[in-house]
PDB file of C-alpha atoms in Angstrom:
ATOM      1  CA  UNK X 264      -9.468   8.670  17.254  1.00 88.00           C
ATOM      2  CA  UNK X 265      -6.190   6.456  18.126  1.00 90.00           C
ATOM      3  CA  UNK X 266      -4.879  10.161  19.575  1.00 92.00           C
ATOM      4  CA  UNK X 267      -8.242  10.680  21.804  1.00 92.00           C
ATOM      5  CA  UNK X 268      -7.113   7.319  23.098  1.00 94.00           C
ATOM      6  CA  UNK X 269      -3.800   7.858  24.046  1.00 94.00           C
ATOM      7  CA  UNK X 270      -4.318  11.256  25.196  1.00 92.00           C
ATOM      8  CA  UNK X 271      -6.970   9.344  27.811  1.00 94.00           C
ATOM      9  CA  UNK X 272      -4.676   6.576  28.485  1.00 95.00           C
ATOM     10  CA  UNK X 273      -2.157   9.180  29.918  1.00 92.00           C
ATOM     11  CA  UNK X 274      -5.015  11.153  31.647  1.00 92.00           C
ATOM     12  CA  UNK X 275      -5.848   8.157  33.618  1.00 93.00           C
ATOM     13  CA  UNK X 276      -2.195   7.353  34.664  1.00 92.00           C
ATOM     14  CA  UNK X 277      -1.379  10.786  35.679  1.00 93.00           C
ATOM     15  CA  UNK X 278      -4.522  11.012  38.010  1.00 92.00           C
ATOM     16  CA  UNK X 279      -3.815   7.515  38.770  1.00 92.00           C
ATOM     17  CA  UNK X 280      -0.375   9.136  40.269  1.00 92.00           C
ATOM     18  CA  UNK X 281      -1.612  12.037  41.287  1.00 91.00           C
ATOM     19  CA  UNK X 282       0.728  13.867  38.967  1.00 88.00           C
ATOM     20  CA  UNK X 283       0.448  17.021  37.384  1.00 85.00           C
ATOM     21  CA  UNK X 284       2.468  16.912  33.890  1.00 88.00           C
ATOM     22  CA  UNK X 285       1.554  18.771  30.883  1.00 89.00           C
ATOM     23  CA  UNK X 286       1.493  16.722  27.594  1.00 92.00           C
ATOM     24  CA  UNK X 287       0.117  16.862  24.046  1.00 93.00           C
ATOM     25  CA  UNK X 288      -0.109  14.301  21.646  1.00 95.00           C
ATOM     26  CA  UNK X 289       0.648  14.172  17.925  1.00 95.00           C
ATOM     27  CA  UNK X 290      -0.373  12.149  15.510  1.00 95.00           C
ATOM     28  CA  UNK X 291       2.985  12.390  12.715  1.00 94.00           C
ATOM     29  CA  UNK X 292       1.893  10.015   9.938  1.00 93.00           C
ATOM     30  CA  UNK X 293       4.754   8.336   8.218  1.00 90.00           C
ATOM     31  CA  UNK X 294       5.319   7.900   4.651  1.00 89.00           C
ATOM     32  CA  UNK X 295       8.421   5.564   3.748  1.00 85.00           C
ATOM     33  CA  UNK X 296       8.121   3.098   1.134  1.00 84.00           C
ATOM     34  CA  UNK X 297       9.752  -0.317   2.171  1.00 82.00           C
ATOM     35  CA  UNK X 298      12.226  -0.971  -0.176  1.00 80.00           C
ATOM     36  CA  UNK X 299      13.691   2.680   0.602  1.00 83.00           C
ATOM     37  CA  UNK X 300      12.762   3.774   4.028  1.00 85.00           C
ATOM     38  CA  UNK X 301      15.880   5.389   4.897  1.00 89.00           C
ATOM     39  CA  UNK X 302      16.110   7.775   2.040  1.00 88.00           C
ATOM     40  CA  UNK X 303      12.606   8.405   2.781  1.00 87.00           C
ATOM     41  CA  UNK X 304      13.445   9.254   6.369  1.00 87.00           C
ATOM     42  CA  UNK X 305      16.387  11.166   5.585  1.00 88.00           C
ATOM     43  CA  UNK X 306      14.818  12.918   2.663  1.00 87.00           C
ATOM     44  CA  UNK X 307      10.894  13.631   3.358  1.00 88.00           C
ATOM     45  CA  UNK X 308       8.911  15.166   0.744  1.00 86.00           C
ATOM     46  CA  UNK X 309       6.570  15.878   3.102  1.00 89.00           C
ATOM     47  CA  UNK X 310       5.892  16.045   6.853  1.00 92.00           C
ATOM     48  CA  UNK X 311       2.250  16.238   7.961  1.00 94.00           C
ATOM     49  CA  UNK X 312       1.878  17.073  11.697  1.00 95.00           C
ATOM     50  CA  UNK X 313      -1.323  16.615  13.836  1.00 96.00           C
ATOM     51  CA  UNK X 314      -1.486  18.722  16.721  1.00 95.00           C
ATOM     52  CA  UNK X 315      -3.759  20.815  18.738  1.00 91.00           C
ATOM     53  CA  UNK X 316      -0.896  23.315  20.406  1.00 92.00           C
ATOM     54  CA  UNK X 317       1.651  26.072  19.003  1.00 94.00           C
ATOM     55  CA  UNK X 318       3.734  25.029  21.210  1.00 94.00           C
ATOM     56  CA  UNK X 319       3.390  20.940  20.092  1.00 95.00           C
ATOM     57  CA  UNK X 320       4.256  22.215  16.259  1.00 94.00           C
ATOM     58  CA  UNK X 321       7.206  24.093  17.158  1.00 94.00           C
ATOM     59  CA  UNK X 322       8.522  21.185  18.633  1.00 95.00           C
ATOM     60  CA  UNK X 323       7.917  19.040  15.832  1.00 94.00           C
ATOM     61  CA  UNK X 324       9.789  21.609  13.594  1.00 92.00           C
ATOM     62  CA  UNK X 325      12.930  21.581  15.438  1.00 92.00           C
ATOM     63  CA  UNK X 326      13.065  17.826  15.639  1.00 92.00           C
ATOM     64  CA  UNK X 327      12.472  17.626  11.729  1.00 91.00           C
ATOM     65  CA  UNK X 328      15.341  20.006  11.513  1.00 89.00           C
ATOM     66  CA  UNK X 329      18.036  17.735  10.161  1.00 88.00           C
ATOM     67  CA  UNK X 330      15.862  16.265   7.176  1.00 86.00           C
ATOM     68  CA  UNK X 331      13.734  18.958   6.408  1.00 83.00           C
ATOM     69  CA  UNK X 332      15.076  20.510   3.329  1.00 73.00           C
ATOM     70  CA  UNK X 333      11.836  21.171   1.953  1.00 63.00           C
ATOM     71  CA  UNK X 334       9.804  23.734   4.121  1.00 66.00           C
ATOM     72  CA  UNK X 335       7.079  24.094   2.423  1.00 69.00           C
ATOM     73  CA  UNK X 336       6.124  20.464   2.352  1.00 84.00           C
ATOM     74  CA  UNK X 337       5.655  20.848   6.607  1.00 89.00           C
ATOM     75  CA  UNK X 338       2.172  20.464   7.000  1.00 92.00           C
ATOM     76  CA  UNK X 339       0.235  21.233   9.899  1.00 94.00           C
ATOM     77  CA  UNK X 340      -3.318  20.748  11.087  1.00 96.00           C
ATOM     78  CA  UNK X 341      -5.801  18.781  13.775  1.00 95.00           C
ATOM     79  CA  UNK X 342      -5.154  15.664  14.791  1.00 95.00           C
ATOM     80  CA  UNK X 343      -8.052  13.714  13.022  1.00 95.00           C
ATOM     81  CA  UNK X 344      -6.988  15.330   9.911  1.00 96.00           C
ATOM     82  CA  UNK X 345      -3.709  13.714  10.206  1.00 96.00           C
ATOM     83  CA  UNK X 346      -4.841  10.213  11.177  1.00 95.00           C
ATOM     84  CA  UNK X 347      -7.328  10.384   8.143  1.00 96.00           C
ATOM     85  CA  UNK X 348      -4.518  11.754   5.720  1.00 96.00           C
ATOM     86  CA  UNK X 349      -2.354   8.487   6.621  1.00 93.00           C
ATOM     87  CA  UNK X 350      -5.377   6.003   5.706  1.00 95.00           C
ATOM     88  CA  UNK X 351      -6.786   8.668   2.488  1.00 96.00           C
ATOM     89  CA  UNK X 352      -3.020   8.616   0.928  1.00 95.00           C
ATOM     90  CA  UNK X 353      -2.321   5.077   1.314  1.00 95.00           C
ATOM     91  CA  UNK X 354      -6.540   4.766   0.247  1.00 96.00           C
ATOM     92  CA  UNK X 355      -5.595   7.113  -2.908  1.00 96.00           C
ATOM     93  CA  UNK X 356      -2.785   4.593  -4.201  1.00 96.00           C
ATOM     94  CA  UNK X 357      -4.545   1.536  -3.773  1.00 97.00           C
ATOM     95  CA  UNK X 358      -7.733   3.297  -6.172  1.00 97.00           C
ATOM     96  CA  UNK X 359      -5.005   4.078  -8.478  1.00 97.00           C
ATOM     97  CA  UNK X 360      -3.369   0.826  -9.047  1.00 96.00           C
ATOM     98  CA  UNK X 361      -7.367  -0.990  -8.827  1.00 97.00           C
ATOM     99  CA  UNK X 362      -8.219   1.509 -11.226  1.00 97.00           C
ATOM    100  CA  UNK X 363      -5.237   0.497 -13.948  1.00 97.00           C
ATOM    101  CA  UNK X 364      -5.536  -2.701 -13.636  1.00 97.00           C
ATOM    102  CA  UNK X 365      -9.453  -2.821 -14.848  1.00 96.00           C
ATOM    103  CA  UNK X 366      -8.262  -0.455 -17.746  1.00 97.00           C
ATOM    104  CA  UNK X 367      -5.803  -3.057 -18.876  1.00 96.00           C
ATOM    105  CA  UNK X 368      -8.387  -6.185 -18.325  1.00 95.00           C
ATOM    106  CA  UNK X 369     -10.514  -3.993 -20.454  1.00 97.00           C
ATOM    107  CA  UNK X 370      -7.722  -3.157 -23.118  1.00 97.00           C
ATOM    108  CA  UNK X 371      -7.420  -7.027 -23.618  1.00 93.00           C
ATOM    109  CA  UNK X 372     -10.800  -7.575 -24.013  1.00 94.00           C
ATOM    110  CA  UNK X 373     -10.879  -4.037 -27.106  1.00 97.00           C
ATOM    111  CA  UNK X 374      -7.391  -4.490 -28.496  1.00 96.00           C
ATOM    112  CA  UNK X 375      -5.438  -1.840 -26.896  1.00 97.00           C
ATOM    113  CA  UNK X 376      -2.083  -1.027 -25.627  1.00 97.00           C
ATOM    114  CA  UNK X 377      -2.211  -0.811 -21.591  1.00 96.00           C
ATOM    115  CA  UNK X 378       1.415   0.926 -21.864  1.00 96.00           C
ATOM    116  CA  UNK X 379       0.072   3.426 -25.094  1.00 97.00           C
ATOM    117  CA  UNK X 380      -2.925   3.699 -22.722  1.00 97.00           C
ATOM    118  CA  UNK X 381      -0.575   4.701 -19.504  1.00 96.00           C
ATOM    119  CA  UNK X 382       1.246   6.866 -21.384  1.00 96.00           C
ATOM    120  CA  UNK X 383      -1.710   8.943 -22.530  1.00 97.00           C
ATOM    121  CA  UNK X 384      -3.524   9.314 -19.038  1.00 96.00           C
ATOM    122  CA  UNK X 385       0.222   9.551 -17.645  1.00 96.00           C
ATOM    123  CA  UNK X 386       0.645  12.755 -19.208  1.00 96.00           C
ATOM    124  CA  UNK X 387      -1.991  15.040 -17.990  1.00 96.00           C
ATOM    125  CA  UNK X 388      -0.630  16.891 -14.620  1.00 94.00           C
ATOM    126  CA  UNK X 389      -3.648  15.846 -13.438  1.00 94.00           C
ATOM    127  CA  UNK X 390      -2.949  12.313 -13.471  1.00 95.00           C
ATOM    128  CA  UNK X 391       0.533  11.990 -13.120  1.00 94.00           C
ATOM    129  CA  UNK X 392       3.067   8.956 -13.812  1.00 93.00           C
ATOM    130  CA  UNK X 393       3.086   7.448 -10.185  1.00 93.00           C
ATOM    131  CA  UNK X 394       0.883   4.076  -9.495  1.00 94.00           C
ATOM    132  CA  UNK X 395      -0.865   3.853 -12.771  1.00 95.00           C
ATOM    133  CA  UNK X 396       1.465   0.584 -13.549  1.00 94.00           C
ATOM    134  CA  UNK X 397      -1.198  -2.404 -14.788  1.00 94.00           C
ATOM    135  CA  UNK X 398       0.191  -5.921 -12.679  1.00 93.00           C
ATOM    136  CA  UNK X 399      -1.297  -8.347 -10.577  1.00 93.00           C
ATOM    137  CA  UNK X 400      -2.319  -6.094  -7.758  1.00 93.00           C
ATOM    138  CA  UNK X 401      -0.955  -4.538  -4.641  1.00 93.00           C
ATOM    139  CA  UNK X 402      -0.208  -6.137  -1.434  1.00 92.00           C
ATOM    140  CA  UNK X 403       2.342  -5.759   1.385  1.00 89.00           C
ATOM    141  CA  UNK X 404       1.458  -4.538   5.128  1.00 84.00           C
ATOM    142  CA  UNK X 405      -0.023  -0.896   4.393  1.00 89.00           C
ATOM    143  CA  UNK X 406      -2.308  -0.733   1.016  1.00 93.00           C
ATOM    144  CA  UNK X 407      -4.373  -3.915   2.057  1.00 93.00           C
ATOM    145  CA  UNK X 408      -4.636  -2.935   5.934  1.00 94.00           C
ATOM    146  CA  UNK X 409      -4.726   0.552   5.492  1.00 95.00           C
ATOM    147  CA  UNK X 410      -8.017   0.116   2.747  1.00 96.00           C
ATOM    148  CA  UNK X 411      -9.724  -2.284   5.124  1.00 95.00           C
ATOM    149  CA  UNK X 412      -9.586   0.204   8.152  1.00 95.00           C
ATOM    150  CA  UNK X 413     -10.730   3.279   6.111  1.00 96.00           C
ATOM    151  CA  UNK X 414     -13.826   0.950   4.814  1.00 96.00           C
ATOM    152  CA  UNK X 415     -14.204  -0.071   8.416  1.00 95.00           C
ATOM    153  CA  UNK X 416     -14.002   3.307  10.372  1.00 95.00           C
ATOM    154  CA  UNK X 417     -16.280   4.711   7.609  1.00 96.00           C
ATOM    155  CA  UNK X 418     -18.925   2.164   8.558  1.00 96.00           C
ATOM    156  CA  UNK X 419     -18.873   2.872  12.118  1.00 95.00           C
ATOM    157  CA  UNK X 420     -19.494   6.473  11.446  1.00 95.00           C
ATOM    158  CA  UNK X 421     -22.373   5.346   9.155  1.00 97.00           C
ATOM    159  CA  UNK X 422     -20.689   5.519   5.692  1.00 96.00           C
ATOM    160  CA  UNK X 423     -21.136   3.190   3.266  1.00 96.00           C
ATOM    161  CA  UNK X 424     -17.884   3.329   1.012  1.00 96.00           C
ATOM    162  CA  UNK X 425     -18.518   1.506  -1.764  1.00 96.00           C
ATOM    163  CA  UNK X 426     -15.431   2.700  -3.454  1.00 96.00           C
ATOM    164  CA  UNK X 427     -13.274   1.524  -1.074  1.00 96.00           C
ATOM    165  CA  UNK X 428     -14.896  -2.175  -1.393  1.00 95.00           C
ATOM    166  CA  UNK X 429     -14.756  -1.876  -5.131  1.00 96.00           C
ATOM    167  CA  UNK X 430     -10.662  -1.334  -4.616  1.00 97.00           C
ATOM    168  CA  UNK X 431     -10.527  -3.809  -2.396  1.00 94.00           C
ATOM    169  CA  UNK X 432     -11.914  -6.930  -4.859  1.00 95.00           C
ATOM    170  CA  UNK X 433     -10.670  -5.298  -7.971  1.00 96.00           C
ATOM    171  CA  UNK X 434      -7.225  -6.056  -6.172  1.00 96.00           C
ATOM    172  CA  UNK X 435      -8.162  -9.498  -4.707  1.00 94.00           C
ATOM    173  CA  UNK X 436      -9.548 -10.436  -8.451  1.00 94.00           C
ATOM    174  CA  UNK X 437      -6.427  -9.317  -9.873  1.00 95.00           C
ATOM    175  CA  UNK X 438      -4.201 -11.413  -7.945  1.00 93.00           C
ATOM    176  CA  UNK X 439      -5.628 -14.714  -9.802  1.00 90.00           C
ATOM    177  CA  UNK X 440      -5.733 -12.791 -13.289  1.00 92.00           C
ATOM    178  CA  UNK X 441      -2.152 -13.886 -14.230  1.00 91.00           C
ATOM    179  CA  UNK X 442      -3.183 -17.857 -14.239  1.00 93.00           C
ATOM    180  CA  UNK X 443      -6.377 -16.561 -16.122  1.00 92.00           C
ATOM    181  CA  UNK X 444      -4.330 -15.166 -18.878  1.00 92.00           C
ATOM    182  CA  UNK X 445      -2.434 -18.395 -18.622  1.00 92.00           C
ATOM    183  CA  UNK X 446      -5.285 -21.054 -18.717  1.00 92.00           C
ATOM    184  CA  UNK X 447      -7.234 -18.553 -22.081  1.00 92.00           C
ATOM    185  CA  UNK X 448      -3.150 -19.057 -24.009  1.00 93.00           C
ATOM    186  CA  UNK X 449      -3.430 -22.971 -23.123  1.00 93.00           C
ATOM    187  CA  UNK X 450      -7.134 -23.401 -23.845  1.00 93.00           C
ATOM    188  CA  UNK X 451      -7.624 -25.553 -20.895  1.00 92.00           C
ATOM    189  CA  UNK X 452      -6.617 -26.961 -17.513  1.00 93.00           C
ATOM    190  CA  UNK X 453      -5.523 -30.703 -19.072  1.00 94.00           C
ATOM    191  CA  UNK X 454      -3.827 -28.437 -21.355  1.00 93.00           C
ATOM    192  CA  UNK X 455      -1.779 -26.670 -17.820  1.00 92.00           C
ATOM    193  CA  UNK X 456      -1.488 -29.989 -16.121  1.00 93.00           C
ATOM    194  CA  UNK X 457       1.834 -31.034 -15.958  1.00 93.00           C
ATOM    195  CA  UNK X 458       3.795 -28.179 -16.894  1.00 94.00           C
ATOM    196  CA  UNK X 459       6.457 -26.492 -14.955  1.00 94.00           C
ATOM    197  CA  UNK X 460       6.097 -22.852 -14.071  1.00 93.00           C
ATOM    198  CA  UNK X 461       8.820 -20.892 -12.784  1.00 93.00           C
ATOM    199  CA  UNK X 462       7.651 -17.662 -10.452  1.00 92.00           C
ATOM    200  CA  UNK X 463      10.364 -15.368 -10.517  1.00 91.00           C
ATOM    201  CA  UNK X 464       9.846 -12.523  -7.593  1.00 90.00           C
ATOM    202  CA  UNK X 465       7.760 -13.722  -4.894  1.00 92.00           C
ATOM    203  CA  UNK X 466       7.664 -10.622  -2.408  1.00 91.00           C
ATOM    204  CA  UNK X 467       4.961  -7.967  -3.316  1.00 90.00           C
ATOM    205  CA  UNK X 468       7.461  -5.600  -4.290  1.00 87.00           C
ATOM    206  CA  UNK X 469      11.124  -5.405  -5.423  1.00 86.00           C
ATOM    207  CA  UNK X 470      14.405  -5.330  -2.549  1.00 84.00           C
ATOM    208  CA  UNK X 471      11.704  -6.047   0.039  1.00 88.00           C
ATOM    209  CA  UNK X 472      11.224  -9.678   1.564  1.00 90.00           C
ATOM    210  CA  UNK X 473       7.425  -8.842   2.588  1.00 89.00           C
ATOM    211  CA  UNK X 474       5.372 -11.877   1.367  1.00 91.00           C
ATOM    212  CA  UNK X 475       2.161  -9.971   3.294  1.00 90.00           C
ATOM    213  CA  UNK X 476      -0.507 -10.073   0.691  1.00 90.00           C
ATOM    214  CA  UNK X 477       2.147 -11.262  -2.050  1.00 91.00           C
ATOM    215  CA  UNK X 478      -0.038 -11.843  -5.808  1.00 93.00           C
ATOM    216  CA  UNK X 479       2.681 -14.352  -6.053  1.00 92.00           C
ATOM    217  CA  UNK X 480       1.038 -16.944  -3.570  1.00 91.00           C
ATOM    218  CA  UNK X 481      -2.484 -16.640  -5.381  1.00 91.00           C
ATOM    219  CA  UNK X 482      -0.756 -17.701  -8.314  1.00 92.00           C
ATOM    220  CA  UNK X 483       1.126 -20.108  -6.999  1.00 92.00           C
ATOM    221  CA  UNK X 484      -1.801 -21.659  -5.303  1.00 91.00           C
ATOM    222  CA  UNK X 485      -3.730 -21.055  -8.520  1.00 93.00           C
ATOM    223  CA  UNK X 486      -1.203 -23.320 -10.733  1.00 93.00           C
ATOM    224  CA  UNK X 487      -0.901 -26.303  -8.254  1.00 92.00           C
ATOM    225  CA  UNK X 488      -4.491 -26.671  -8.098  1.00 92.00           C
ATOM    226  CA  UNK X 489      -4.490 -27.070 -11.738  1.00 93.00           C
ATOM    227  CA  UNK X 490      -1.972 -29.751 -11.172  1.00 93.00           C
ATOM    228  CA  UNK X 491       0.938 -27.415 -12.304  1.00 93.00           C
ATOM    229  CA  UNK X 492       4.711 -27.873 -10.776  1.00 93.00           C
ATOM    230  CA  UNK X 493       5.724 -24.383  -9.471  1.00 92.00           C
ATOM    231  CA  UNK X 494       9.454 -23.312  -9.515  1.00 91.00           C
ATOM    232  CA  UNK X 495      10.188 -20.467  -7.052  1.00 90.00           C
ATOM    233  CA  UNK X 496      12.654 -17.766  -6.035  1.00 91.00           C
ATOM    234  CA  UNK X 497      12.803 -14.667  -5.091  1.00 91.00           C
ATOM    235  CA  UNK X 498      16.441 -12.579  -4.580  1.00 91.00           C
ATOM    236  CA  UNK X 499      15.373 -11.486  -0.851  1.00 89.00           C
ATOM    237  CA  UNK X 500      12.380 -13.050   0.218  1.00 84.00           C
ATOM    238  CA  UNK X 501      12.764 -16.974   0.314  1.00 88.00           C
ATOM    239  CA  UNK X 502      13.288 -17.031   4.125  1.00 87.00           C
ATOM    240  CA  UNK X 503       9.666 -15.738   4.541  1.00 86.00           C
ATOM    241  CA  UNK X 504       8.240 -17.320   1.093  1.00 86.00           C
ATOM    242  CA  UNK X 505       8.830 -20.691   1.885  1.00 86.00           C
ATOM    243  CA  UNK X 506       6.614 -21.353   4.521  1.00 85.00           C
ATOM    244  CA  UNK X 507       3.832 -19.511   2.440  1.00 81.00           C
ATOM    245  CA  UNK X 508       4.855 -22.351  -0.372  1.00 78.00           C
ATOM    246  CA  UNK X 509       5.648 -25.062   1.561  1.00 74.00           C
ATOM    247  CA  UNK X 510       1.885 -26.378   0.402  1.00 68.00           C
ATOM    248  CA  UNK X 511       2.713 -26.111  -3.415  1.00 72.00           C
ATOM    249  CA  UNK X 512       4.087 -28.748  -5.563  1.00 56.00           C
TER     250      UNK X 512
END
């Protein structure tokens, strides 16, 4: 609906002026990765273009010119479609990585090899390799938002998306399941207290500095409530992880 409200935003200014220009809106969903937005820019595999007018398409076309090397992967349709595919794509990921990381706190529990595990699933087309990685969860500024605002709109419209809620605490629950895995190898707390841990990586993913969501300040906060001295770095993200820390010991 963000379209609908634009589109009536610039109805109401044009009247407002008494003006008489002909516009369309598009909704043209993004898809870089941070870490390697500009390759993604430069080299799309895929464009997905919302619009309600021929003429609105063709115009998208010719400014995709320059990076669009793959035409078949320009795809067109309404303009609700393409607000929902952002939220569903970014909604799709999230259920993947959720969904790996309750297969490997199962495979702990039955004696079985997460990575074998990957591997196998990994291998069926149907499947594929991408986001099926066991860790401790997802964060940054899309997965976490992007889940929340699907769950939300759904509600609004009278959905209940239970899926969507189950992705969302799988993740948070994962976030505190590296200190878990620490406290069951030490036996106890008194057992933690007093140690030094060194967090190595603090940004939720690699060549980013985006602390947003970051597992690592769970399970930093995790450790120095167990009375653990935390030893952090991260290669890029310190400037914007040490406010976040500033509170652990």
């Amino acid at each position: 609906g963000t379209a609908d409200k634009v589109g009536a935003a610039f109805e109401d200014e044009l009247a407002a002026r008494g003006a008489g220009v002909a516009f369309d809106v598009v909704s043209n969903p993004e898809f870089l990765k941070e870490g390697d937005a500009v390759n993604d820019c430069m080299r799309p595999d895929r464009i997905v273009v919302g619009a309600e007018s021929h003429r609105s398409i063709e115009t998208m076309k010719r400014l995709y010119a320059p990076f669009n090397r793959n035409h078949d992967r320009f795809v067109t349709m309404d303009v609700r479609s393409a607000e929902l595919t952002k939220y569903a794509a970014n909604a799709m990921l999230a259920t993947k990585i959720s969904f790996m990381n309750e297969i490997a706190n199962i495979a702990e529990r039955v004696g079985a090899d997460i990575e074998a595990v990957r591997q196998g699933i990994g291998s069926d087309p149907r499947i594929g390799r991408h986001f099926i990685y066991a860790g401790a969860g997802y964060g940054g500024s899309c997965f976490p938002k992007d889940v929340q605002a699907l769950a939300r709109t759904a509600v609004q419209h009278g959905v209940d998306p239970r899926l969507l809620g189950a992705v969302g605490a799988v993740n948070d629950r994962q976030k505190e399941h590296l200190f878990v895995l620490m406290l069951r190898h030490y036996g106890s707390v008194d057992a933690l207290r007093g140690r030094t841990v060194a967090l190595w990586g603090l940004a939720f993913k690699p060549n980013t500095d985006d602390m947003r969501d970051a597992p690592s300040i769970a399970i930093a906060l995790a450790l120095d409530d167990a009375g653990v001295r935390v030893t952090a770095y991260d290669p890029e993200g310190m400037s914007h992880a040490a406010p976040l820390m500033a509170n652990v010991a």
